[in-house]
XYZ file of C-alpha atoms in Angstrom:
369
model
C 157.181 -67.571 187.416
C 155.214 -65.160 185.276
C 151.368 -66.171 184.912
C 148.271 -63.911 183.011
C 144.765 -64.516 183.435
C 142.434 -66.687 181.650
C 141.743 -65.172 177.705
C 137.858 -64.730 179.164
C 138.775 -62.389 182.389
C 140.301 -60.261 180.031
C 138.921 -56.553 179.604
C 137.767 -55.443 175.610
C 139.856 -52.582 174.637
C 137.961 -49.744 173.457
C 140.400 -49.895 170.383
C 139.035 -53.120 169.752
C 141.982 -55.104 170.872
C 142.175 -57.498 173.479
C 144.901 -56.512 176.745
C 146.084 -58.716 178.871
C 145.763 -58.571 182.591
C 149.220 -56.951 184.901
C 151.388 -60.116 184.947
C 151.060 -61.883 188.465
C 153.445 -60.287 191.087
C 156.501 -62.519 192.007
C 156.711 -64.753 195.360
C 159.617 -63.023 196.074
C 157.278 -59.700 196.263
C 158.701 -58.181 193.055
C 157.140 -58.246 189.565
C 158.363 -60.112 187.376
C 158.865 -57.858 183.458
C 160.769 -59.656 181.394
C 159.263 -62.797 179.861
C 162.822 -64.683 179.978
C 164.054 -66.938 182.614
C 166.553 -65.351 184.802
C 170.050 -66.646 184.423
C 171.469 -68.837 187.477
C 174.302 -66.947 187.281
C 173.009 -63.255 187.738
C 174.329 -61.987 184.016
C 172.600 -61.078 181.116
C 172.480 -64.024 178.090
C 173.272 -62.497 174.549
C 173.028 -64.591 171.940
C 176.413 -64.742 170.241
C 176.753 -62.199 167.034
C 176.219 -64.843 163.548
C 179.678 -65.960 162.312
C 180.993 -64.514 159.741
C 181.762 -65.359 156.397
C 185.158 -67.197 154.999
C 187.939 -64.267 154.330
C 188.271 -63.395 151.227
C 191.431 -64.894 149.798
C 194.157 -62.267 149.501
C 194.722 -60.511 146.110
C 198.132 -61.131 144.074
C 199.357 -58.065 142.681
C 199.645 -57.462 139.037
C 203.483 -57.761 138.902
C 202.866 -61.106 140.969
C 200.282 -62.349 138.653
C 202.553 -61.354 135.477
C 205.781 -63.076 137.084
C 204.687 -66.231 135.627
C 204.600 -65.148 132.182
C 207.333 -62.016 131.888
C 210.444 -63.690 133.056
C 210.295 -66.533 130.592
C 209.615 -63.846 128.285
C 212.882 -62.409 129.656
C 214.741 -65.781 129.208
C 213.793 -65.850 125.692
C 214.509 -62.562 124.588
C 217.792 -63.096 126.214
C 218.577 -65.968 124.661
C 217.642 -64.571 120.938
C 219.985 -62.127 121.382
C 222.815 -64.503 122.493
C 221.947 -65.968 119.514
C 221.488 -63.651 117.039
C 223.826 -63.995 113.743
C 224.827 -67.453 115.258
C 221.834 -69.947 115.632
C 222.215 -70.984 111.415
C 225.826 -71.764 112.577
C 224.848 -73.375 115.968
C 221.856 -75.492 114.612
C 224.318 -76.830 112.380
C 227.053 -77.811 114.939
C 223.941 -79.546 116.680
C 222.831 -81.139 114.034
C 225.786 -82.363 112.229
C 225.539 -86.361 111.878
C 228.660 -86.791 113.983
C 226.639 -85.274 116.896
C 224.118 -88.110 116.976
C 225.935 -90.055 119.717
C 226.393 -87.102 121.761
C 222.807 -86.316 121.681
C 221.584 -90.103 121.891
C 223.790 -90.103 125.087
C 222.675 -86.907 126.410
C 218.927 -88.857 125.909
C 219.903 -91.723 127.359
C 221.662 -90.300 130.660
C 218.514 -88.154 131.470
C 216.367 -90.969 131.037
C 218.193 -93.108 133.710
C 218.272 -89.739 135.972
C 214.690 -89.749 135.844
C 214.090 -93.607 136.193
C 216.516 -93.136 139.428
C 213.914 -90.252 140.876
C 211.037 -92.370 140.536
C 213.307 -95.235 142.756
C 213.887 -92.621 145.468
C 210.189 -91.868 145.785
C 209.099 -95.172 145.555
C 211.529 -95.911 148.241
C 210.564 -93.548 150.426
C 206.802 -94.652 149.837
C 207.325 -97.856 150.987
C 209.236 -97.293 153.498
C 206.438 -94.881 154.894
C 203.180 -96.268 153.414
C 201.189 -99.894 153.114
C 202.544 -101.724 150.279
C 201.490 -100.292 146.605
C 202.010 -102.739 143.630
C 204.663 -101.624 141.961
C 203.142 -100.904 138.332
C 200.413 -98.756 140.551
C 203.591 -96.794 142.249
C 205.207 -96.362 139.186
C 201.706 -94.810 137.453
C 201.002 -92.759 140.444
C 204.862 -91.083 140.534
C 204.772 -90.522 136.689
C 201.309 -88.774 136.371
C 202.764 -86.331 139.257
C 206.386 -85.933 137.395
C 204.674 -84.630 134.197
C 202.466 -82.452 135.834
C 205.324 -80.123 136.935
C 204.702 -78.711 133.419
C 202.149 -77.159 134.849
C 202.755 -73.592 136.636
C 202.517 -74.579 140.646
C 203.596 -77.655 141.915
C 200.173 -77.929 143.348
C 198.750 -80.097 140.392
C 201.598 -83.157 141.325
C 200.246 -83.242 145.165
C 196.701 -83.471 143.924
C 197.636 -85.889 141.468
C 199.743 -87.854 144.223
C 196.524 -87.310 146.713
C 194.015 -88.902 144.346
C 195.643 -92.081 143.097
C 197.248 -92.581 146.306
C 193.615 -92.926 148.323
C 192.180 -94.753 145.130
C 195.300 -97.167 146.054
C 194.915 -97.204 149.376
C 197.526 -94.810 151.051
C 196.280 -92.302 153.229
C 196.448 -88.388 152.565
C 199.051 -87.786 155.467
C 200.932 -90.655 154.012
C 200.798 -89.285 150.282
C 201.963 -85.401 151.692
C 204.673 -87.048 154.006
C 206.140 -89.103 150.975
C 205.786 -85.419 148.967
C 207.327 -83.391 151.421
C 210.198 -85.587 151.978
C 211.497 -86.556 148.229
C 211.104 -82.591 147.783
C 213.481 -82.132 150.644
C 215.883 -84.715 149.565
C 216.112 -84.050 146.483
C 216.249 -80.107 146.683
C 219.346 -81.086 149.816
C 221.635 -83.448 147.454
C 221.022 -81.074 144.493
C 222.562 -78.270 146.308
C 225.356 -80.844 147.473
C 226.498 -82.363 144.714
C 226.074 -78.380 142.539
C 229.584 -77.354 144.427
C 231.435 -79.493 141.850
C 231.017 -76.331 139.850
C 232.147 -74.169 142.233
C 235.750 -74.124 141.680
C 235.532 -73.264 137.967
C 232.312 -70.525 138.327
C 233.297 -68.670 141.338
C 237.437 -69.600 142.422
C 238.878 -69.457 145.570
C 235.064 -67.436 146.912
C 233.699 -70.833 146.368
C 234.730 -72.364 149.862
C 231.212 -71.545 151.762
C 229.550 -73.588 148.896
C 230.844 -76.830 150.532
C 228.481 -76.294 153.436
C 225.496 -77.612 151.594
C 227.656 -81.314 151.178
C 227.997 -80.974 154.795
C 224.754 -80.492 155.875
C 223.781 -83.054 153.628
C 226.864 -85.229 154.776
C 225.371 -84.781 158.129
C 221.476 -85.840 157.607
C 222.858 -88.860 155.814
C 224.485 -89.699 159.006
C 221.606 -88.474 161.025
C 218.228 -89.218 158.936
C 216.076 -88.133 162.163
C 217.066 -84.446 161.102
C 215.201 -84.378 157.892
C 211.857 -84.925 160.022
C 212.496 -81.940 161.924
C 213.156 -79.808 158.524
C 210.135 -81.129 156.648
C 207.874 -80.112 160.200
C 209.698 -76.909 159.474
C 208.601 -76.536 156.026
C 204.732 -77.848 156.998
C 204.908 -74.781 159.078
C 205.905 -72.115 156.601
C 203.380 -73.642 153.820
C 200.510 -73.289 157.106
C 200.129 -77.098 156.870
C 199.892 -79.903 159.262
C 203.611 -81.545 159.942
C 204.039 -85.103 158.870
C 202.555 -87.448 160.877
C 204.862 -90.186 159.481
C 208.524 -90.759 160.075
C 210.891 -92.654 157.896
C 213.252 -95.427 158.917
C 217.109 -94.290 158.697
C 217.714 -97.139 156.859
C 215.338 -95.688 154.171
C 216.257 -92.329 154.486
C 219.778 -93.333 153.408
C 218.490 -94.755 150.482
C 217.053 -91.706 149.099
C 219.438 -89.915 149.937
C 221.938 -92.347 147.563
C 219.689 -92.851 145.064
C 218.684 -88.936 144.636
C 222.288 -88.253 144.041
C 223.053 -90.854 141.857
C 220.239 -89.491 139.812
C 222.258 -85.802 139.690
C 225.307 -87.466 139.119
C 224.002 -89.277 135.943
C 221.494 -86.255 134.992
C 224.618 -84.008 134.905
C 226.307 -86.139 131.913
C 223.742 -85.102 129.670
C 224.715 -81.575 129.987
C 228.583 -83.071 129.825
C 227.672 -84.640 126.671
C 225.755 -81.644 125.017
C 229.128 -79.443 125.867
C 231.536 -81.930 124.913
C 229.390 -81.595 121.141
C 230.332 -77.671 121.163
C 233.871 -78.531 122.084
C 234.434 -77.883 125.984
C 237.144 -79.696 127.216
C 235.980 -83.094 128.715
C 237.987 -83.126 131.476
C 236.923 -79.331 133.157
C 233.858 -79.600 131.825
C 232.199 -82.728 133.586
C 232.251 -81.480 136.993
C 231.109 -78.212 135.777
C 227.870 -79.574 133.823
C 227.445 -81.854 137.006
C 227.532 -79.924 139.724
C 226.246 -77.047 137.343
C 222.917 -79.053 136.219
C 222.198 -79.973 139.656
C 222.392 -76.614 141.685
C 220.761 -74.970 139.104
C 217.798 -77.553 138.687
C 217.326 -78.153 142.790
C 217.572 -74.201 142.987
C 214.845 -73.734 140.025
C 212.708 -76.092 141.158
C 211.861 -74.086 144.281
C 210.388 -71.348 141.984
C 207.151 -72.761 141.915
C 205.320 -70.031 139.900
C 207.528 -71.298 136.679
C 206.407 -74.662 135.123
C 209.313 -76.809 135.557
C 211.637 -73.708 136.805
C 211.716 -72.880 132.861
C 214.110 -69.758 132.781
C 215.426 -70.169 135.930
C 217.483 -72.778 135.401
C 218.289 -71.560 132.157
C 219.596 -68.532 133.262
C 221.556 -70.684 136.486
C 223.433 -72.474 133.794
C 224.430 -70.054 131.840
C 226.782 -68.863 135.104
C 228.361 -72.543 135.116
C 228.842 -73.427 131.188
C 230.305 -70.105 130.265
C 233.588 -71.310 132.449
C 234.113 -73.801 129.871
C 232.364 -72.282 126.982
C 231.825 -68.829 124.997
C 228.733 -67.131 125.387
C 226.665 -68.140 122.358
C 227.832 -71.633 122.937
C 226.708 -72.269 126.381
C 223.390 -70.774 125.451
C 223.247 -72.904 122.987
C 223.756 -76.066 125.227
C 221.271 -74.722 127.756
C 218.496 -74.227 124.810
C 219.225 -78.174 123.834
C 219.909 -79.031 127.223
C 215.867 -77.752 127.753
C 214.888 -79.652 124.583
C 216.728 -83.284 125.854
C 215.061 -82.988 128.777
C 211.634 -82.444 128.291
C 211.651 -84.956 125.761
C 213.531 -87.775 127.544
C 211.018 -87.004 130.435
C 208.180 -87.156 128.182
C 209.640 -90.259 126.352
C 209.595 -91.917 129.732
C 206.791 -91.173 131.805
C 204.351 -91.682 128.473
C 205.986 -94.742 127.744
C 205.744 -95.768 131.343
C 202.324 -94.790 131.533
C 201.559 -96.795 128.658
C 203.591 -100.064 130.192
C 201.059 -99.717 133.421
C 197.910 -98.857 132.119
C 195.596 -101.355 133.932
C 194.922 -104.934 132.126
C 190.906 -105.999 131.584
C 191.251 -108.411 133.976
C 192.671 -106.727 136.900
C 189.884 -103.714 136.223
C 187.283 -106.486 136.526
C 187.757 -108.981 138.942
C 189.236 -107.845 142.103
C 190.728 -110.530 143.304
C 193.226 -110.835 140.935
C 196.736 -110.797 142.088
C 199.011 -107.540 141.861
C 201.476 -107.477 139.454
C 204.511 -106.396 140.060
């Protein structure tokens, strides 16, 4: 123990400050000249270097940060010049008044494809998550869906995040619900997209069929898909899913996801049929077509909605059944039906569930339905 003398035994410095006194020698018959403790252990204590700062997030190139904006450029140039000389002649086909019921079917078949996503999330939602009212299900999907317009497909899980707590689902719930319709409906996309394959590629087609297998196989083994979206977590550096799905549920998705290809693909059918490809060749084409190239598009996240990816995916498939001009031409409208069948339906959806005065006010009203 280290002790100095009283302040008044202390000598006056002839510089006019005051010294203290030797420090008192040590029991142990050393002296003692460091005013710390000595550590039990016999090492030096350091006090640990101050933490650094958060890493600066890592810099996108300029060709990545242009991506987003040159190859739709690229579509569109693409598709003037496919249309050059032709679109007066086109636009006229399209808008002929015997086209009407093509087109109003083309409308109507998206429509349902989209109504039949929103059933395969909301099953998978309630198969993993406390019961949501329906109308607040339907809101919370819809809001998402339309924010795929959006370059990144991180405004839909924010979206999905922030209604979902307000309604009482938790976060890992809400990613878990994300993750898996993703998964299922990027898997049945690719599976039912071989339909195509005999028509786009011939005989080479044959190693296409694998994806219907796969998916052949997680519909008989739904415990699978866990394992892939735990796989996925781990690319995108996030948590795995904390939630598992029943296989009963699982199977449901799985149905109703490719029911919603199956009827999304007519629209295409119908928009082809209008610029005369055969009916027969050309519904498997648009249907397997319209489904491998939007499951495959939808994976390019830096595009809003894949736009130009899957435009450029179905030109491959509808020139087996059309010219060139032609197929661009039902891509272009194929573009136009869809946007506006999806906005058609989750505005007029949106509208249908806004909530009523009464449930905003008194809380113990009853859910509706």
């Amino acid at each position: 123990m280290t002790t100095t003398t009283p302040a008044t035994d202390r000598a006056p410095d002839p510089t006019g400050t005051t010294a203290t006194s030797p420090k008192a020698p040590d029991p142990t018959g050393t002296t003692a000249t460091s005013p710390k403790a000595p550590d039990p252990t016999g090492t030096t204590v350091t006090s640990p270097p101050a933490a650094a700062g958060p890493a600066p997030a890592p810099r996108r190139g300029p060709l990545r940060r242009a991506l987003p904006v040159l190859f739709p450029v690229a579509v569109v140039t693409g598709i003037g010049f496919a249309l050059y000389g032709r679109a007066g002649e086109l636009a006229a086909l399209v808008l002929r008044p015997d086209s009407v019921p093509y087109l109003l079917t083309a409308l109507a078949a998206n429509a349902l494809a989209v109504l039949l996503s929103m059933t395969t999330w909301r099953t998978l939602l309630a198969d993993l998550g406390p019961g949501v009212p329906g109308r607040t299900a339907t809101r919370i999907y819809f809001t998402s869906y339309l924010g795929k317009y959006v370059p990144g497909a991180v405004w839909g899980v924010l979206a999905q995040l922030r209604m979902g707590g307000a309604a009482g689902v938790p976060a890992p719930v809400v990613l878990a619900v994300f993750l898996l319709n993703l998964i299922v409906a990027v898997l049945t996309g690719l599976a039912v997209g071989p339909l195509a394959a005999p028509w786009t590629l011939g005989a080479e087609a044959w190693w296409l069929v694998l994806p219907g297998a796969v998916t052949l196989a997680w519909a008989v083994r739904p415990g699978l898909l866990h394992h892939l979206a735990a796989f996925a977590a781990r690319l995108a550096r996030r948590p795995a899913p904390s939630t598992r799905a029943s296989d009963r549920g699982m199977r449901r998705a799985l149905a109703s996801a490719t029911a919603s290809w199956a009827v999304g693909g007519l629209h295409l059918w119908a928009l082809a049929v209008m610029l005369g490809a055969p009916p027969l060749t050309a519904l498997p084409v648009c249907v397997g077509g319209f489904a491998l190239a939007t499951a495959a598009a939808s994976l390019v996240v830096v595009l809003p909605d894949g736009w130009g990816a899957r435009e450029a995916l179905l030109l491959l498939a509808l020139t087996a059944v059309l010219p060139w001009q032609e197929a661009t031409a039902v891509a272009v409208a194929s573009r136009v039906v869809c946007t506006l069948s999806e906005v058609l339906v989750g505005g007029a959806a949106l509208l249908l569930t806004l909530p009523s005065r009464t449930s905003a006010t008194d809380p113990t009203s009853p859910p509706t339905r």
